Amino acid sequence: DAKTTQPTSMDCAEGRAANLPCNHSTISGNEYVYWYRQIHSQGPQYIIHGLKNNETNEMASLIITEDRKSSTLILPHATLRDTAVYYCIVRAPSSIHGSSNTGKLIFGQGTTLQVKP
Amino acid sequence: KAGVTQTPRYLIKTRGQQVTLSCSPISGHRSVSWYQQTPGQGLQFLFEYFSETQRNKGNFPGRFSGRQFSNSRSEMNVSTLELGDSALYLCASTLGATNEKLFFGSGTQLSVL
């Protein structure tokens, strides 16, 4: 079962920041928080991941609370093309030698973000 | 750099038949994972191959199988198709190292009639 809880759906106005919350209250100390999104009829796309520090890349920012029990994905200036299902995933680290979970992600139901003009 | 390529894009089969789906990972990637996506169950992990060896398997019946070739290309096979096997089958590749992000293909949409 997924270890995260996300709202089923959210709306955001085009050009505004989209803030997508995720609860992961049972996260272990060595588990990372990953975000992927899936645009209709495409495969999921990696967005960002982090352990405990806030992270930023060209797509988004990830804010993880100090107790690590929740996080927020921020799309700073949402566009219509950001309309998608966003998945928050908690995942243990893996190693290249003998690891059994490098390619395994446990997806929940995600949040459907609708960006409106 | 080419992305993950899955063929065919669409497939229609009838109950009882078998099907083989193909996945070509990103060049240099050694790990290939397969997922099934349905409206009811969402995205579910099927199995992962690394250097031609299956190293993890999800909770699916034995009718679902796969393999990986020396060039890292992978195939998955579903035998004795059932109506419930209708789904989008997604393949993802990664180098196989610690905390690598997965790169997904666009999937094969399988319809079982």
PDB file of C-alpha atoms in Angstrom:
ATOM      1  CA  ASP A   1       0.000   0.000   0.000  1.00  0.00           C
ATOM      2  CA  ALA A   2       1.038   3.575  -0.634  1.00  0.00           C
ATOM      3  CA  LYS A   3       2.483   5.349   2.387  1.00  0.00           C
ATOM      4  CA  THR A   4       1.196   8.760   1.318  1.00  0.00           C
ATOM      5  CA  THR A   5      -2.086  10.639   1.413  1.00  0.00           C
ATOM      6  CA  GLN A   6      -2.957  13.309  -1.130  1.00  0.00           C
ATOM      7  CA  PRO A   7      -6.113  15.276  -1.932  1.00  0.00           C
ATOM      8  CA  THR A   8      -8.021  13.762  -4.807  1.00  0.00           C
ATOM      9  CA  SER A   9      -8.182  16.946  -6.848  1.00  0.00           C
ATOM     10  CA  MET A  10      -7.166  20.596  -6.899  1.00  0.00           C
ATOM     11  CA  ASP A  11      -7.697  23.592  -9.144  1.00  0.00           C
ATOM     12  CA  CYS A  12      -5.236  26.357  -9.884  1.00  0.00           C
ATOM     13  CA  ALA A  13      -5.445  29.513 -11.967  1.00  0.00           C
ATOM     14  CA  GLU A  14      -3.008  29.793 -14.833  1.00  0.00           C
ATOM     15  CA  GLY A  15       0.044  31.843 -13.870  1.00  0.00           C
ATOM     16  CA  ARG A  16      -0.466  31.327 -10.150  1.00  0.00           C
ATOM     17  CA  ALA A  17       1.521  29.017  -7.911  1.00  0.00           C
ATOM     18  CA  ALA A  18       0.150  25.513  -7.455  1.00  0.00           C
ATOM     19  CA  ASN A  19       0.794  24.036  -4.012  1.00  0.00           C
ATOM     20  CA  LEU A  20       0.200  20.297  -3.804  1.00  0.00           C
ATOM     21  CA  PRO A  21       0.273  18.787  -0.303  1.00  0.00           C
ATOM     22  CA  CYS A  22       1.233  15.265   0.684  1.00  0.00           C
ATOM     23  CA  ASN A  23       1.068  13.525   4.048  1.00  0.00           C
ATOM     24  CA  HIS A  24       3.548  10.769   4.850  1.00  0.00           C
ATOM     25  CA  SER A  25       3.304  10.484   8.622  1.00  0.00           C
ATOM     26  CA  THR A  26       4.871   7.010   8.765  1.00  0.00           C
ATOM     27  CA  ILE A  27       7.952   7.889   6.744  1.00  0.00           C
ATOM     28  CA  SER A  28      11.166   6.257   7.948  1.00  0.00           C
ATOM     29  CA  GLY A  29      14.379   8.154   8.574  1.00  0.00           C
ATOM     30  CA  ASN A  30      16.068   6.931   5.408  1.00  0.00           C
ATOM     31  CA  GLU A  31      13.119   7.242   3.048  1.00  0.00           C
ATOM     32  CA  TYR A  32      13.007   9.862   0.328  1.00  0.00           C
ATOM     33  CA  VAL A  33       9.988  11.775  -0.945  1.00  0.00           C
ATOM     34  CA  TYR A  34       9.550  11.643  -4.717  1.00  0.00           C
ATOM     35  CA  TRP A  35       7.111  13.463  -6.960  1.00  0.00           C
ATOM     36  CA  TYR A  36       6.039  12.278 -10.386  1.00  0.00           C
ATOM     37  CA  ARG A  37       3.280  13.518 -12.628  1.00  0.00           C
ATOM     38  CA  GLN A  38       1.299  11.872 -15.389  1.00  0.00           C
ATOM     39  CA  ILE A  39      -0.193  13.874 -18.193  1.00  0.00           C
ATOM     40  CA  HIS A  40      -3.093  12.176 -19.915  1.00  0.00           C
ATOM     41  CA  SER A  41      -2.095   9.248 -22.144  1.00  0.00           C
ATOM     42  CA  GLN A  42       1.574   9.522 -21.258  1.00  0.00           C
ATOM     43  CA  GLY A  43       3.868   7.714 -18.847  1.00  0.00           C
ATOM     44  CA  PRO A  44       4.707   9.296 -15.488  1.00  0.00           C
ATOM     45  CA  GLN A  45       7.383  11.966 -15.482  1.00  0.00           C
ATOM     46  CA  TYR A  46       9.850  12.554 -12.670  1.00  0.00           C
ATOM     47  CA  ILE A  47       9.613  16.004 -11.097  1.00  0.00           C
ATOM     48  CA  ILE A  48      11.759  16.193  -7.985  1.00  0.00           C
ATOM     49  CA  HIS A  49      12.806  14.318  -4.863  1.00  0.00           C
ATOM     50  CA  GLY A  50      14.266  15.075  -1.447  1.00  0.00           C
ATOM     51  CA  LEU A  51      15.205  13.632   1.926  1.00  0.00           C
ATOM     52  CA  LYS A  52      14.866  16.425   4.460  1.00  0.00           C
ATOM     53  CA  ASN A  53      16.094  19.648   2.930  1.00  0.00           C
ATOM     54  CA  ASN A  54      14.030  21.757   0.612  1.00  0.00           C
ATOM     55  CA  GLU A  55      14.837  21.150  -3.033  1.00  0.00           C
ATOM     56  CA  THR A  56      14.373  23.196  -6.191  1.00  0.00           C
ATOM     57  CA  ASN A  57      14.908  22.439  -9.837  1.00  0.00           C
ATOM     58  CA  GLU A  58      13.747  23.877 -13.128  1.00  0.00           C
ATOM     59  CA  MET A  59      10.326  22.301 -12.790  1.00  0.00           C
ATOM     60  CA  ALA A  60       9.319  22.766  -9.169  1.00  0.00           C
ATOM     61  CA  SER A  61      10.208  23.213  -5.515  1.00  0.00           C
ATOM     62  CA  LEU A  62       9.786  20.633  -2.786  1.00  0.00           C
ATOM     63  CA  ILE A  63       9.211  21.759   0.781  1.00  0.00           C
ATOM     64  CA  ILE A  64       9.534  19.043   3.442  1.00  0.00           C
ATOM     65  CA  THR A  65       8.460  19.813   7.008  1.00  0.00           C
ATOM     66  CA  GLU A  66      11.025  19.530   9.769  1.00  0.00           C
ATOM     67  CA  ASP A  67       9.394  16.391  11.190  1.00  0.00           C
ATOM     68  CA  ARG A  68       9.248  14.989   7.625  1.00  0.00           C
ATOM     69  CA  LYS A  69       5.638  13.921   8.071  1.00  0.00           C
ATOM     70  CA  SER A  70       4.414  16.039   5.194  1.00  0.00           C
ATOM     71  CA  SER A  71       5.621  17.873   2.127  1.00  0.00           C
ATOM     72  CA  THR A  72       4.411  20.332  -0.494  1.00  0.00           C
ATOM     73  CA  LEU A  73       5.211  20.405  -4.175  1.00  0.00           C
ATOM     74  CA  ILE A  74       5.179  23.924  -5.578  1.00  0.00           C
ATOM     75  CA  LEU A  75       4.786  24.749  -9.245  1.00  0.00           C
ATOM     76  CA  PRO A  76       5.648  28.461  -9.155  1.00  0.00           C
ATOM     77  CA  HIS A  77       3.781  29.615 -12.274  1.00  0.00           C
ATOM     78  CA  ALA A  78       1.322  26.971 -13.361  1.00  0.00           C
ATOM     79  CA  THR A  79       0.449  26.699 -17.046  1.00  0.00           C
ATOM     80  CA  LEU A  80      -2.295  24.765 -18.803  1.00  0.00           C
ATOM     81  CA  ARG A  81       0.309  22.124 -19.666  1.00  0.00           C
ATOM     82  CA  ASP A  82       0.775  21.414 -15.967  1.00  0.00           C
ATOM     83  CA  THR A  83      -2.689  19.855 -15.845  1.00  0.00           C
ATOM     84  CA  ALA A  84      -1.934  16.283 -14.784  1.00  0.00           C
ATOM     85  CA  VAL A  85      -2.144  13.724 -11.999  1.00  0.00           C
ATOM     86  CA  TYR A  86       0.602  14.334  -9.436  1.00  0.00           C
ATOM     87  CA  TYR A  87       1.936  11.434  -7.390  1.00  0.00           C
ATOM     88  CA  CYS A  88       3.786  11.751  -4.101  1.00  0.00           C
ATOM     89  CA  ILE A  89       5.830   8.621  -3.362  1.00  0.00           C
ATOM     90  CA  VAL A  90       7.909   7.615  -0.369  1.00  0.00           C
ATOM     91  CA  ARG A  91      10.770   5.374  -1.211  1.00  0.00           C
ATOM     92  CA  ALA A  92      13.668   3.768   0.627  1.00  0.00           C
ATOM     93  CA  PRO A  93      17.155   4.213  -0.804  1.00  0.00           C
ATOM     94  CA  SER A  94      18.547   1.449  -2.959  1.00  0.00           C
ATOM     95  CA  SER A  95      22.004   0.350  -3.888  1.00  0.00           C
ATOM     96  CA  ILE A  96      23.397  -0.798  -7.187  1.00  0.00           C
ATOM     97  CA  HIS A  97      24.527  -4.136  -5.840  1.00  0.00           C
ATOM     98  CA  GLY A  98      21.832  -6.700  -5.142  1.00  0.00           C
ATOM     99  CA  SER A  99      19.083  -4.160  -4.575  1.00  0.00           C
ATOM    100  CA  SER A 100      15.584  -5.357  -5.167  1.00  0.00           C
ATOM    101  CA  ASN A 101      13.693  -2.103  -5.270  1.00  0.00           C
ATOM    102  CA  THR A 102      15.510   0.283  -7.593  1.00  0.00           C
ATOM    103  CA  GLY A 103      12.773   0.228 -10.180  1.00  0.00           C
ATOM    104  CA  LYS A 104       9.843  -0.275  -7.852  1.00  0.00           C
ATOM    105  CA  LEU A 105       7.579   2.635  -7.027  1.00  0.00           C
ATOM    106  CA  ILE A 106       4.371   2.304  -5.050  1.00  0.00           C
ATOM    107  CA  PHE A 107       1.875   4.756  -6.485  1.00  0.00           C
ATOM    108  CA  GLY A 108      -1.177   6.018  -4.636  1.00  0.00           C
ATOM    109  CA  GLN A 109      -4.152   7.613  -6.336  1.00  0.00           C
ATOM    110  CA  GLY A 110      -2.430  10.986  -6.682  1.00  0.00           C
ATOM    111  CA  THR A 111      -3.861  14.484  -6.989  1.00  0.00           C
ATOM    112  CA  THR A 112      -5.516  15.580 -10.208  1.00  0.00           C
ATOM    113  CA  LEU A 113      -4.437  19.176 -10.763  1.00  0.00           C
ATOM    114  CA  GLN A 114      -6.575  21.183 -13.129  1.00  0.00           C
ATOM    115  CA  VAL A 115      -5.005  24.441 -14.263  1.00  0.00           C
ATOM    116  CA  LYS A 116      -7.671  26.835 -15.491  1.00  0.00           C
ATOM    117  CA  PRO A 117      -7.288  29.853 -17.773  1.00  0.00           C
TER     118      PRO A 117
ATOM    119  CA  LYS B   1      19.220  10.966 -26.339  1.00  0.00           C
ATOM    120  CA  ALA B   2      16.219   8.810 -27.203  1.00  0.00           C
ATOM    121  CA  GLY B   3      13.703   8.120 -24.468  1.00  0.00           C
ATOM    122  CA  VAL B   4      12.117   4.845 -23.441  1.00  0.00           C
ATOM    123  CA  THR B   5      10.415   3.265 -26.429  1.00  0.00           C
ATOM    124  CA  GLN B   6       7.497   0.884 -26.121  1.00  0.00           C
ATOM    125  CA  THR B   7       5.924  -1.061 -28.943  1.00  0.00           C
ATOM    126  CA  PRO B   8       3.258  -1.466 -30.032  1.00  0.00           C
ATOM    127  CA  ARG B   9       1.355   1.611 -28.872  1.00  0.00           C
ATOM    128  CA  TYR B  10      -2.027  -0.086 -29.132  1.00  0.00           C
ATOM    129  CA  LEU B  11      -3.008  -3.734 -29.168  1.00  0.00           C
ATOM    130  CA  ILE B  12      -6.311  -5.586 -29.353  1.00  0.00           C
ATOM    131  CA  LYS B  13      -6.506  -9.239 -28.376  1.00  0.00           C
ATOM    132  CA  THR B  14      -9.208 -11.731 -27.467  1.00  0.00           C
ATOM    133  CA  ARG B  15      -9.582 -13.763 -24.316  1.00  0.00           C
ATOM    134  CA  GLY B  16      -7.324 -16.774 -24.124  1.00  0.00           C
ATOM    135  CA  GLN B  17      -4.685 -15.360 -26.437  1.00  0.00           C
ATOM    136  CA  GLN B  18      -1.216 -14.366 -25.365  1.00  0.00           C
ATOM    137  CA  VAL B  19       0.608 -11.120 -25.972  1.00  0.00           C
ATOM    138  CA  THR B  20       4.190  -9.867 -25.957  1.00  0.00           C
ATOM    139  CA  LEU B  21       5.065  -6.235 -25.328  1.00  0.00           C
ATOM    140  CA  SER B  22       8.450  -4.698 -26.004  1.00  0.00           C
ATOM    141  CA  CYS B  23      10.454  -2.015 -24.248  1.00  0.00           C
ATOM    142  CA  SER B  24      13.722  -0.386 -25.297  1.00  0.00           C
ATOM    143  CA  PRO B  25      15.289   1.531 -22.403  1.00  0.00           C
ATOM    144  CA  ILE B  26      17.357   4.670 -22.605  1.00  0.00           C
ATOM    145  CA  SER B  27      20.840   3.896 -23.844  1.00  0.00           C
ATOM    146  CA  GLY B  28      23.064   2.885 -20.944  1.00  0.00           C
ATOM    147  CA  HIS B  29      20.218   2.082 -18.583  1.00  0.00           C
ATOM    148  CA  ARG B  30      20.426  -1.402 -17.128  1.00  0.00           C
ATOM    149  CA  SER B  31      17.228  -1.577 -15.099  1.00  0.00           C
ATOM    150  CA  VAL B  32      13.828  -2.010 -16.710  1.00  0.00           C
ATOM    151  CA  SER B  33      10.602  -2.098 -14.732  1.00  0.00           C
ATOM    152  CA  TRP B  34       7.082  -2.812 -15.863  1.00  0.00           C
ATOM    153  CA  TYR B  35       3.837  -1.385 -14.520  1.00  0.00           C
ATOM    154  CA  GLN B  36       0.161  -1.986 -15.162  1.00  0.00           C
ATOM    155  CA  GLN B  37      -2.274   0.918 -15.018  1.00  0.00           C
ATOM    156  CA  THR B  38      -6.040   0.466 -14.823  1.00  0.00           C
ATOM    157  CA  PRO B  39      -8.763   2.920 -13.807  1.00  0.00           C
ATOM    158  CA  GLY B  40      -9.689   0.780 -10.819  1.00  0.00           C
ATOM    159  CA  GLN B  41      -6.301  -0.208  -9.428  1.00  0.00           C
ATOM    160  CA  GLY B  42      -4.134   2.660 -10.612  1.00  0.00           C
ATOM    161  CA  LEU B  43      -0.436   2.112 -11.273  1.00  0.00           C
ATOM    162  CA  GLN B  44       0.849  -1.228 -10.040  1.00  0.00           C
ATOM    163  CA  PHE B  45       4.374  -2.611 -10.167  1.00  0.00           C
ATOM    164  CA  LEU B  46       4.744  -5.839 -12.148  1.00  0.00           C
ATOM    165  CA  PHE B  47       8.465  -6.667 -12.078  1.00  0.00           C
ATOM    166  CA  GLU B  48      11.956  -5.316 -12.535  1.00  0.00           C
ATOM    167  CA  TYR B  49      14.899  -6.653 -14.495  1.00  0.00           C
ATOM    168  CA  PHE B  50      18.518  -5.705 -13.997  1.00  0.00           C
ATOM    169  CA  SER B  51      21.345  -7.169 -16.064  1.00  0.00           C
ATOM    170  CA  GLU B  52      19.030  -9.856 -17.480  1.00  0.00           C
ATOM    171  CA  THR B  53      17.893 -11.005 -14.030  1.00  0.00           C
ATOM    172  CA  GLN B  54      14.525 -10.457 -12.428  1.00  0.00           C
ATOM    173  CA  ARG B  55      15.215  -8.920  -9.064  1.00  0.00           C
ATOM    174  CA  ASN B  56      11.790  -7.885  -7.882  1.00  0.00           C
ATOM    175  CA  LYS B  57       8.251  -8.946  -8.603  1.00  0.00           C
ATOM    176  CA  GLY B  58       4.876  -7.495  -7.787  1.00  0.00           C
ATOM    177  CA  ASN B  59       1.727  -9.325  -6.801  1.00  0.00           C
ATOM    178  CA  PHE B  60       0.560 -10.614 -10.170  1.00  0.00           C
ATOM    179  CA  PRO B  61      -0.262 -14.159 -11.299  1.00  0.00           C
ATOM    180  CA  GLY B  62       2.239 -16.313 -13.118  1.00  0.00           C
ATOM    181  CA  ARG B  63       0.536 -15.520 -16.430  1.00  0.00           C
ATOM    182  CA  PHE B  64       2.570 -12.322 -16.361  1.00  0.00           C
ATOM    183  CA  SER B  65       6.214 -12.858 -17.167  1.00  0.00           C
ATOM    184  CA  GLY B  66       9.106 -10.965 -18.585  1.00  0.00           C
ATOM    185  CA  ARG B  67      12.682 -11.127 -19.658  1.00  0.00           C
ATOM    186  CA  GLN B  68      15.585  -8.865 -20.402  1.00  0.00           C
ATOM    187  CA  PHE B  69      18.162  -9.251 -23.110  1.00  0.00           C
ATOM    188  CA  SER B  70      21.874  -8.524 -23.033  1.00  0.00           C
ATOM    189  CA  ASN B  71      21.288  -5.131 -24.659  1.00  0.00           C
ATOM    190  CA  SER B  72      18.888  -4.282 -21.783  1.00  0.00           C
ATOM    191  CA  ARG B  73      15.816  -4.397 -24.012  1.00  0.00           C
ATOM    192  CA  SER B  74      12.933  -6.077 -22.252  1.00  0.00           C
ATOM    193  CA  GLU B  75       9.785  -7.918 -23.150  1.00  0.00           C
ATOM    194  CA  MET B  76       6.797  -8.820 -21.054  1.00  0.00           C
ATOM    195  CA  ASN B  77       4.383 -11.590 -21.873  1.00  0.00           C
ATOM    196  CA  VAL B  78       0.853 -12.207 -20.720  1.00  0.00           C
ATOM    197  CA  SER B  79      -0.574 -15.632 -21.434  1.00  0.00           C
ATOM    198  CA  THR B  80      -4.200 -16.760 -21.427  1.00  0.00           C
ATOM    199  CA  LEU B  81      -5.496 -13.217 -21.556  1.00  0.00           C
ATOM    200  CA  GLU B  82      -8.479 -12.246 -19.428  1.00  0.00           C
ATOM    201  CA  LEU B  83     -10.799  -9.269 -19.829  1.00  0.00           C
ATOM    202  CA  GLY B  84      -9.289  -7.776 -16.683  1.00  0.00           C
ATOM    203  CA  ASP B  85      -5.875  -7.623 -18.309  1.00  0.00           C
ATOM    204  CA  SER B  86      -7.063  -4.668 -20.369  1.00  0.00           C
ATOM    205  CA  ALA B  87      -4.781  -1.878 -19.237  1.00  0.00           C
ATOM    206  CA  LEU B  88      -2.014   0.524 -20.075  1.00  0.00           C
ATOM    207  CA  TYR B  89       1.309  -1.258 -19.651  1.00  0.00           C
ATOM    208  CA  LEU B  90       4.183   1.044 -18.872  1.00  0.00           C
ATOM    209  CA  CYS B  91       7.877   0.408 -18.969  1.00  0.00           C
ATOM    210  CA  ALA B  92      10.442   2.452 -17.065  1.00  0.00           C
ATOM    211  CA  SER B  93      14.209   2.447 -17.197  1.00  0.00           C
ATOM    212  CA  THR B  94      16.957   3.654 -14.935  1.00  0.00           C
ATOM    213  CA  LEU B  95      20.677   3.207 -14.565  1.00  0.00           C
ATOM    214  CA  GLY B  96      20.021   1.018 -11.555  1.00  0.00           C
ATOM    215  CA  ALA B  97      22.025   3.038  -9.081  1.00  0.00           C
ATOM    216  CA  THR B  98      20.942   4.504  -5.763  1.00  0.00           C
ATOM    217  CA  ASN B  99      17.885   6.744  -5.867  1.00  0.00           C
ATOM    218  CA  GLU B 100      17.844   7.052  -9.598  1.00  0.00           C
ATOM    219  CA  LYS B 101      14.788   8.629 -11.118  1.00  0.00           C
ATOM    220  CA  LEU B 102      12.741   6.444 -13.405  1.00  0.00           C
ATOM    221  CA  PHE B 103      12.116   7.335 -17.015  1.00  0.00           C
ATOM    222  CA  PHE B 104       8.825   6.020 -18.345  1.00  0.00           C
ATOM    223  CA  GLY B 105       7.731   5.224 -21.863  1.00  0.00           C
ATOM    224  CA  SER B 106       4.323   6.186 -23.233  1.00  0.00           C
ATOM    225  CA  GLY B 107       3.001   2.688 -22.709  1.00  0.00           C
ATOM    226  CA  THR B 108       1.146   0.032 -24.639  1.00  0.00           C
ATOM    227  CA  GLN B 109      -2.631   0.200 -24.419  1.00  0.00           C
ATOM    228  CA  LEU B 110      -3.896  -3.388 -24.393  1.00  0.00           C
ATOM    229  CA  SER B 111      -7.565  -4.136 -24.953  1.00  0.00           C
ATOM    230  CA  VAL B 112      -8.813  -7.667 -24.375  1.00  0.00           C
ATOM    231  CA  LEU B 113     -12.158  -8.465 -26.001  1.00  0.00           C
TER     232      LEU B 113
END
